[in-house]
Coordinates of C-alpha atoms in Angstrom, one line a residue:
X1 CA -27.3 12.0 -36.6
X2 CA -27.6 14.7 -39.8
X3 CA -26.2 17.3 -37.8
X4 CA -23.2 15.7 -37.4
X5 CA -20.3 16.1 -40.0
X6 CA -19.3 13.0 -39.9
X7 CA -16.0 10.7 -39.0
X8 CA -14.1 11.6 -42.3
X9 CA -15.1 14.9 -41.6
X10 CA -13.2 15.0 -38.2
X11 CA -10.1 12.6 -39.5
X12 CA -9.2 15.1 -42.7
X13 CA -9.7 18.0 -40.0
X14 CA -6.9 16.4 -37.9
X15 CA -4.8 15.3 -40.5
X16 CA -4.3 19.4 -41.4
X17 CA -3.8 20.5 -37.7
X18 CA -1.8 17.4 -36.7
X19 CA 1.8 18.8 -38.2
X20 CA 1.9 22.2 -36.6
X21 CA 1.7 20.3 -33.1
X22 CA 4.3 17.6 -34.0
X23 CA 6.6 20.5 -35.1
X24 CA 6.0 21.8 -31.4
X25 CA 6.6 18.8 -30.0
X26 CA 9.7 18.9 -32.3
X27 CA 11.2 21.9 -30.5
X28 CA 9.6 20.5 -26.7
X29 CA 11.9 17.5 -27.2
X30 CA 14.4 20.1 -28.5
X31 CA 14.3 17.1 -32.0
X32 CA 13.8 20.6 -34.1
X33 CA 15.8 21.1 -37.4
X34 CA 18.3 23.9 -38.6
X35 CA 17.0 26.7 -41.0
X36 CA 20.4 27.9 -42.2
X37 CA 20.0 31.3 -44.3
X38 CA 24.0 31.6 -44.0
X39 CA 26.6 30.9 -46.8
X40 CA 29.5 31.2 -44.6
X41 CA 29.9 28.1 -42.8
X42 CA 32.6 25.6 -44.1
X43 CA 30.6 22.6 -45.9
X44 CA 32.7 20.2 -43.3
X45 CA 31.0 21.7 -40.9
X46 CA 27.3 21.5 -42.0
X47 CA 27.1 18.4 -39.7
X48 CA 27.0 20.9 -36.6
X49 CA 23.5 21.0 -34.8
X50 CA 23.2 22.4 -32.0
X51 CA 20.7 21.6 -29.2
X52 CA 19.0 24.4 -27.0
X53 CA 16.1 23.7 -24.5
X54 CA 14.1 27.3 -24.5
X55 CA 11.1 26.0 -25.3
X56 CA 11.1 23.1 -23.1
X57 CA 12.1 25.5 -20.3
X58 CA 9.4 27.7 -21.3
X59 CA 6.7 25.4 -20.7
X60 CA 8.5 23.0 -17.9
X61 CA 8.3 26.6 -15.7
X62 CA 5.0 27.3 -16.7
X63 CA 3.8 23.6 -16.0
X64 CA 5.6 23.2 -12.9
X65 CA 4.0 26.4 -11.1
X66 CA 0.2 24.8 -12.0
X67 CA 0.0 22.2 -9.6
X68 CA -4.4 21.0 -9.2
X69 CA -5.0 20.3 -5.5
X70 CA -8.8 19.5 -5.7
X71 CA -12.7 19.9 -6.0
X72 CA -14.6 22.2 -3.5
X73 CA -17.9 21.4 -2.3
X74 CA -17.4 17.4 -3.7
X75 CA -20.8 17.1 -3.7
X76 CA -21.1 14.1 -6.5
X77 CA -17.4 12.4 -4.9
X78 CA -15.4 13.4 -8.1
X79 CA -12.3 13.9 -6.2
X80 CA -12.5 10.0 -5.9
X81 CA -12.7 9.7 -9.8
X82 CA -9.3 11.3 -10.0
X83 CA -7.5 9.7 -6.9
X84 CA -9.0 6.2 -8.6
X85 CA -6.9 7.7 -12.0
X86 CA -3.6 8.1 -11.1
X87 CA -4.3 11.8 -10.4
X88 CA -0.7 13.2 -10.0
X89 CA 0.2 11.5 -13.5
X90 CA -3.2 12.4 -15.3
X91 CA -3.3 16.3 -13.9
X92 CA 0.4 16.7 -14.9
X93 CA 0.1 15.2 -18.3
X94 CA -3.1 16.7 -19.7
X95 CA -1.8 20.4 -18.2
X96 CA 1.8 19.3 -20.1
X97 CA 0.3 18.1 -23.1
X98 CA -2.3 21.3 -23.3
X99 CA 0.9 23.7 -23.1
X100 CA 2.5 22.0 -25.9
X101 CA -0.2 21.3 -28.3
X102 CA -2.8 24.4 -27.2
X103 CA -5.3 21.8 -26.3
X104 CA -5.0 17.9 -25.2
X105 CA -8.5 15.4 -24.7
X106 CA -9.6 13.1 -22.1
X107 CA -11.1 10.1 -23.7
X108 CA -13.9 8.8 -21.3
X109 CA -14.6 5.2 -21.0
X110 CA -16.0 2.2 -18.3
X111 CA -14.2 -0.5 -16.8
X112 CA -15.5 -4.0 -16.5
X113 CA -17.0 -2.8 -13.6
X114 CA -18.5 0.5 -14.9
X115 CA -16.3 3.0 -12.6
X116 CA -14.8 5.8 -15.4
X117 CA -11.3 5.7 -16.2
X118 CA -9.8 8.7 -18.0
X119 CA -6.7 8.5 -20.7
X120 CA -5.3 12.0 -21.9
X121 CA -4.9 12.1 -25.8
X122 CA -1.9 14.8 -27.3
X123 CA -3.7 17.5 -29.6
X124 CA -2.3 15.6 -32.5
X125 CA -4.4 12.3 -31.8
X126 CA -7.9 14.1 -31.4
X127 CA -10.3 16.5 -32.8
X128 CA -14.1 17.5 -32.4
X129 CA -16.7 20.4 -33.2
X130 CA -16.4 22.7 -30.1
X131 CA -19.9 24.2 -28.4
X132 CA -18.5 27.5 -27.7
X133 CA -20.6 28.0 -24.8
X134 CA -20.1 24.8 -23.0
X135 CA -16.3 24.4 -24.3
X136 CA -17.0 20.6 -24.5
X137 CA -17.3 18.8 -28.0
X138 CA -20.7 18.3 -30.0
X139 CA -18.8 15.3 -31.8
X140 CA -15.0 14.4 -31.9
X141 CA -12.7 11.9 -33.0
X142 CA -9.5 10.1 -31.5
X143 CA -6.6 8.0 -32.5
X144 CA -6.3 5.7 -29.3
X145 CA -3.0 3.0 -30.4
X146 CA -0.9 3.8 -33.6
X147 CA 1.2 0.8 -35.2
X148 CA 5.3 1.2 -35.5
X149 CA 4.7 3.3 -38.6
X150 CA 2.8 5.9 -36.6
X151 CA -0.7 4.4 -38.7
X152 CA -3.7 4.1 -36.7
X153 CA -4.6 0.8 -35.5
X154 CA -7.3 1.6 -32.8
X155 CA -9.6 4.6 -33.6
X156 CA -12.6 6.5 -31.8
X157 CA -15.5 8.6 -32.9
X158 CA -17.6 10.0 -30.1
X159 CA -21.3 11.3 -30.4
X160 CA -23.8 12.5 -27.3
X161 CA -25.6 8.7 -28.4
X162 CA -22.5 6.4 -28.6
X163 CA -18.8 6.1 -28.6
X164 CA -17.9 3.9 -31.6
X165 CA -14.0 1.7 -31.5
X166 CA -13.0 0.6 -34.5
X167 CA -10.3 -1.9 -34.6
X168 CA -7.7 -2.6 -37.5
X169 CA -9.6 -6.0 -38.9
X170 CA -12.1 -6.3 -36.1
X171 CA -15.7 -5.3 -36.5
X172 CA -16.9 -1.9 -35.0
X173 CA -18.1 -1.8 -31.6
X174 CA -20.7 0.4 -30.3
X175 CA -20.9 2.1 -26.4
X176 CA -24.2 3.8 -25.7
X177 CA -23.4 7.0 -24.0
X178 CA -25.0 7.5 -20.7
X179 CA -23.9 11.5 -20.8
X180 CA -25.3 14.5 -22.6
X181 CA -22.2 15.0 -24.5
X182 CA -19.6 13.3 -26.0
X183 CA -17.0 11.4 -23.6
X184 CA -14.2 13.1 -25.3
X185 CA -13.3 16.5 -23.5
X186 CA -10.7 19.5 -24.1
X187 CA -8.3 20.6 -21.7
X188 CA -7.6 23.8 -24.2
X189 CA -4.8 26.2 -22.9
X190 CA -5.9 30.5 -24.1
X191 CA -8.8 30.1 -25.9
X192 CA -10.0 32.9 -27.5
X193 CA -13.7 33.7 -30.1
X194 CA -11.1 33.1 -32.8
X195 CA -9.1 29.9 -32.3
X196 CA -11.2 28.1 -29.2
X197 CA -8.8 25.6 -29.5
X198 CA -6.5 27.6 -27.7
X199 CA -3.1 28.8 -28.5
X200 CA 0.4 26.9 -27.5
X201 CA 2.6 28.1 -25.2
X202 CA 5.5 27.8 -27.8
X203 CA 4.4 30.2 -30.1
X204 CA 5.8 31.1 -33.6
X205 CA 8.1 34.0 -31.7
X206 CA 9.2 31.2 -29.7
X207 CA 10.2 29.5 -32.2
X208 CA 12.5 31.5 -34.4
X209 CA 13.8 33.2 -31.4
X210 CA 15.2 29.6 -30.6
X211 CA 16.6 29.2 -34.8
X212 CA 18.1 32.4 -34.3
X213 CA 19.8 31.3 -30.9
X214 CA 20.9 27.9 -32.9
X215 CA 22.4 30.1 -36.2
X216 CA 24.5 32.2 -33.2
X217 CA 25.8 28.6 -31.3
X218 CA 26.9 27.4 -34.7
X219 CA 28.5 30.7 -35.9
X220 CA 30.2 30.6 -32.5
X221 CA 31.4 27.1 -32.8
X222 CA 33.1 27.3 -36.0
X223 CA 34.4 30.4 -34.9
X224 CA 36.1 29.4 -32.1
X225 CA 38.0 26.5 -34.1
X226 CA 39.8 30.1 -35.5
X227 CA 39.8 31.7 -32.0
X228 CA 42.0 28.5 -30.4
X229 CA 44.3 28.5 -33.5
X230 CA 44.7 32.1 -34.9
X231 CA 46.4 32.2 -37.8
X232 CA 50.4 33.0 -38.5
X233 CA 52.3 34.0 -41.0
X234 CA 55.8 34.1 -42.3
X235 CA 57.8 36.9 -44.0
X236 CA 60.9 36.3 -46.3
X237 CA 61.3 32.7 -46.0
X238 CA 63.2 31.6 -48.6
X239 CA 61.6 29.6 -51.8
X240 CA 64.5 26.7 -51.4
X241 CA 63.1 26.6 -47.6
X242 CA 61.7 23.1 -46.9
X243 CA 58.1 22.6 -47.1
X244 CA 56.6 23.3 -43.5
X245 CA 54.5 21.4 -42.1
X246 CA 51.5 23.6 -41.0
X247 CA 50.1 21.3 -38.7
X248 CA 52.7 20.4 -37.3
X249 CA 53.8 24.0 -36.6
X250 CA 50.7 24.9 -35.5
X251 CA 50.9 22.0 -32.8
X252 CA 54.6 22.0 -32.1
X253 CA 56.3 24.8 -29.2
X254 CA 59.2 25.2 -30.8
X255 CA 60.0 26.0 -34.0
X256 CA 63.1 26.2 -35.8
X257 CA 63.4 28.7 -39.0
X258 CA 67.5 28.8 -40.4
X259 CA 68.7 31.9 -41.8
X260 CA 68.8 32.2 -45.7
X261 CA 71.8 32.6 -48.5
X262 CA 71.8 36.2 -47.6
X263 CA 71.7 36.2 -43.8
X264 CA 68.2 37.2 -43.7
X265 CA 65.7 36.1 -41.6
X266 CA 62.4 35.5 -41.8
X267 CA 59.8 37.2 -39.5
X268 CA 57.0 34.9 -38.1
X269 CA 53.8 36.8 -37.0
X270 CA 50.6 36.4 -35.6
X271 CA 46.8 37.9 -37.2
X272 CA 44.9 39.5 -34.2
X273 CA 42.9 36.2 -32.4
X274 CA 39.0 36.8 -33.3
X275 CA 36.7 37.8 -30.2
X276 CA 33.7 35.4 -29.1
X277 CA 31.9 38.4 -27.6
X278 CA 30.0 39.2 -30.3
X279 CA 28.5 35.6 -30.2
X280 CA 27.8 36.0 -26.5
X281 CA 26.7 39.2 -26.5
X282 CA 23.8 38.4 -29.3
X283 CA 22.6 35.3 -27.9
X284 CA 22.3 37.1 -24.7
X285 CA 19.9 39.8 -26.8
X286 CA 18.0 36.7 -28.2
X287 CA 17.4 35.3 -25.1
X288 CA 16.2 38.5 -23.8
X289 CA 13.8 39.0 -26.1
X290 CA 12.7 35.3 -25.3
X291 CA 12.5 35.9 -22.3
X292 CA 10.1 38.8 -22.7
X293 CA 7.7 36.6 -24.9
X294 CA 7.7 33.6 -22.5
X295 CA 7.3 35.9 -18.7
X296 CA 10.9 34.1 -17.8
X297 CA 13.9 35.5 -16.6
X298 CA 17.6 35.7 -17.9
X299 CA 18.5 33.4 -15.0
X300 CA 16.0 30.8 -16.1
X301 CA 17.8 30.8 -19.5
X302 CA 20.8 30.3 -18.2
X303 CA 22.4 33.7 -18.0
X304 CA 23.0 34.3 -14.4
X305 CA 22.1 38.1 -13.3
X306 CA 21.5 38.4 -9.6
X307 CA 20.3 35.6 -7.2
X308 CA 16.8 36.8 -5.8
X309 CA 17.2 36.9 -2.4
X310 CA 13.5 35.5 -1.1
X311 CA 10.0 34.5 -2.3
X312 CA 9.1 37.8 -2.8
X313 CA 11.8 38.6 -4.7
X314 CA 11.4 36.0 -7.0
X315 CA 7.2 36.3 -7.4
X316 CA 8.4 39.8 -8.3
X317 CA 11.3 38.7 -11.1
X318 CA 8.1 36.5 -12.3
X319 CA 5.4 38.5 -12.6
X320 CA 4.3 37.9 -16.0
X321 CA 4.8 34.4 -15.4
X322 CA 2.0 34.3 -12.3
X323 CA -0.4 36.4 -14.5
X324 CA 0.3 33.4 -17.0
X325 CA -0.3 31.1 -14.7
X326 CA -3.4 32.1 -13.1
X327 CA -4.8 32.6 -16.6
X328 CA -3.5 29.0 -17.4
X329 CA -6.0 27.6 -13.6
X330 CA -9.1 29.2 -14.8
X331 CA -9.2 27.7 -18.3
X332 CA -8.0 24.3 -17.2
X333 CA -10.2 24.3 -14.1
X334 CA -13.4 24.7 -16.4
X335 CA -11.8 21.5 -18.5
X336 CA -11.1 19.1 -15.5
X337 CA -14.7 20.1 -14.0
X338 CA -16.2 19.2 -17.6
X339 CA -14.2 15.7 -17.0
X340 CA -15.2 15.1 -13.5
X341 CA -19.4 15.9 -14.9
X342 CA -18.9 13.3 -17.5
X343 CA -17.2 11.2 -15.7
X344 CA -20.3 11.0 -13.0
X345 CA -22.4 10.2 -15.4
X346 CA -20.9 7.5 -16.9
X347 CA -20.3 6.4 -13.0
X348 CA -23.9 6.7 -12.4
X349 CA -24.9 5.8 -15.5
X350 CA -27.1 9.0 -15.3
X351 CA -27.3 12.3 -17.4
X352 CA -27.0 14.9 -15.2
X353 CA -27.6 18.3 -15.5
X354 CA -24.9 20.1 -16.4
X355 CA -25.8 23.0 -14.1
X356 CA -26.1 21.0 -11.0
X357 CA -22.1 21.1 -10.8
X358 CA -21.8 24.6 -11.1
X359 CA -20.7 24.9 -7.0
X360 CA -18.2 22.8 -7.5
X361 CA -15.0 24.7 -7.5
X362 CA -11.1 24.0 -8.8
X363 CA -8.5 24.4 -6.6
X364 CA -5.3 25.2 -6.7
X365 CA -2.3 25.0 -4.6
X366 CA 0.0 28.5 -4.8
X367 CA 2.1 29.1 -7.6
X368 CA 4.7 30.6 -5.7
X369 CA 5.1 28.6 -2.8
X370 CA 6.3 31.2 0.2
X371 CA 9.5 30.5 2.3
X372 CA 9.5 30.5 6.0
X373 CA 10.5 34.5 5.6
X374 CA 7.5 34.9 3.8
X375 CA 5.3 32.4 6.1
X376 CA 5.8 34.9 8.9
X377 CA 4.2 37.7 6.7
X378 CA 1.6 35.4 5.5
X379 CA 0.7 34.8 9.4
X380 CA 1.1 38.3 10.3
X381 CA -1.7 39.5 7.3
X382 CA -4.4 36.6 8.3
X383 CA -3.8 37.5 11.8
X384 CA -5.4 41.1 11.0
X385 CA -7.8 39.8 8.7
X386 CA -9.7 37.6 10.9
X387 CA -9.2 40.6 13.4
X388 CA -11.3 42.9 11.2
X389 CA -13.1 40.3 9.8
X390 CA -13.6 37.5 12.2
X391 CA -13.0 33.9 10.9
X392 CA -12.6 35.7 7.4
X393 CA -9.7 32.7 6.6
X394 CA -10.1 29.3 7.5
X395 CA -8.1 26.2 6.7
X396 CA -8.7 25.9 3.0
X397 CA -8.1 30.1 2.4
X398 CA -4.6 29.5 4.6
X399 CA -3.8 26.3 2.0
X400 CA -4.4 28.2 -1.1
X401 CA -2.1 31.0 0.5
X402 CA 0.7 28.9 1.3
X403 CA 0.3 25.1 0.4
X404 CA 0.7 24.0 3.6
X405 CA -1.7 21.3 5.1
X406 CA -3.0 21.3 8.5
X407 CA -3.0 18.3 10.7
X408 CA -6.7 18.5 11.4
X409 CA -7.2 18.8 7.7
X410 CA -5.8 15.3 6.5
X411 CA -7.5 12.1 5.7

């Protein structure tokens, strides 16, 4: 036990990292304040906050296109662990949570009956000491409930020995461990030698792109208060003249001005109406260049250019995205297989090898699903393949190529 740093070691280690991934939550739930550097804006209107969904677009795209079908070569039944989890809700929520936060946990843990059950933790309820070769935790530490005041009522601190729950008022309680590692594992999203915690995918670019976008929608809607009443003015009315009413004449279709003493009258004119193009055109430029840092498109920020016209098309318009993506499958992939190894072993209450689930394989369905213009190409290709290379592509090559499951595949 020397070797490890310790609970309060891994709690005060949270505590500092915790607040970057609740500000990017912040901007997910699109909850994310107004940094207002401008001294132009009327004080009545300070109020005005406008709401913009970039960043929740930017990973919502990204999450939607990863879509884990299952393990190849299931020698040790792990694909039943996961269809025995709610596997559509826990595959989707850890990939979520890991785009948000850089990295999300799976806590680990038996039933009454000893089967595993998996629960994914946010990146700002969990923590460990990362093996850099394994990429699963020497020692970690979880938050598991929180009371209404967001204060920990039910924490976790995991060890290769034990997992130990400590309840608010209740007396510790102690799990032996029946794997090599800790039953705490990272899904981690871009790790890297430097921060193998990953990076999120809204990234500090992201992030003032979208203030910048908020600045221009309130600029804009202040300014077009001005731009649906432009101002008037009136020349030579006389200083007896009755008081006008200025909202009333800005309101009212007719107005009637009387001459003066002297026969004169006054001349009523009109300042030129302000444009909202400038407004437009910048937060057009802004999404641009947010578009550029996230692999979207204009049309997937809302700024319609050109409808793509097939699958291709589109794969094309995304191209960044699927090189995003398929980065995105090989680092999850290496975190789900780490889940479904522990997860085994606490099964068979047996420490495996770690090595002995190295044929086990990820798999994932397309991320760009093709259209039946582009199934006619896809059938055209295999057709040649298995031609030159006879039964080159099988069932499972055809289902990662277009999604589509044969009848003689099912059940």
């Amino acid at each position: 036990m020397s070797e490890y740093k310790g609970m309060a070691y891994l709690k005060k280690k949270l505590s500092s990292k915790a607040s970057r991934v609740n500000v990017r939550y912040d901007y997910y739930h699109m909850k994310n304040g107004l940094t207002d550097m401008g001294k132009m804006i009327p004080p009545s209107y300070n109020w005005m906050r406008p709401v913009l969904g970039w960043c929740a677009k930017a990973v919502d795209t990204l999450a939607d296109r990863i879509v884990f079908d299952s393990f190849e070569d299931n020698t040790f039944y792990v694909n039943e662990i996961f269809d025995n989890n709610n596997r559509d809700v826990f595959f989707d929520s850890a990939i979520l949570s890991a785009l948000v936060s850089s990295c999300c946990f799976v806590y680990i843990s038996a039933d009454e009956t000893g089967y595993p059950r998996l629960q994914v933790i946010d990146g700002s309820n969990a923590t460990g000491i990362i093996d850099p070769i394994t990429n699963m935790l020497r020692e970690g530490y979880a938050v598991l409930d929180r009371d209404n005041n967001f204060n920990p009522t039910i924490e976790a601190y995991f060890t290769a020995e034990q997992t130990e729950i400590y309840r608010r008022g209740y007396d510790v309680e102690i799990y032996d461990n029946p794997a090599p590692y800790p039953l705490l594992v990272p899904i981690i999203y871009r790790p890297d030698a430097v921060r193998p915690f990953g990076h999120s995918r809204i990234s500090r670019a992201c992030m003032e792109l979208v203030q910048e976008a908020m600045r221009t929608l309130r600029r804009s809607e202040v300014s077009a208060e001005f731009y649906s009443f432009p101002q008037k003015y009136i020349l030579g009315l006389s200083d007896d003249a009755e008081k006008m009413d200025k909202w009333g004449a800005t309101m009212s279709s007719l107005l009637t001005i009387t001459k003066d003493d002297d026969g004169g009258n006054p001349t009523v004119g009109q300042f030129q109406q302000q444009s909202m193009s400038p407004y437009s055109e910048q937060l057009k430029s802004i999404a641009s260049l947010f578009a550029g840092e996230t692999g979207l498109t204009l049309d997937d920020l809302g700024f319609a250019t050109s409808n793509p016209a097939s699958c291709e098309a589109i794969r094309a318009a995304h191209e960044n995205l699927r090189l995003t993506a398929r980065k995105a499958q090989r680092t999850f992939g290496s975190g789900f297989l780490n889940v479904a190894y522990l997860a085994a072993c606490v099964r068979d209450n047996m420490a495996y090898m770690r090595y002995a689930f190295s044929d086990i394989k990820p798999q994932w369905l397309p991320i760009f699903e093709p259209d039946s213009a582009a199934l006619s190409g896809v059938g055209d290709a295999i057709l040649k393949i298995n031609q030159a290379v006879p039964d080159y592509l099988g069932a499972k090559g055809i289902r990662q190529l277009t999604g589509i499951e044969g009848e003689n595949n099912r059940g």
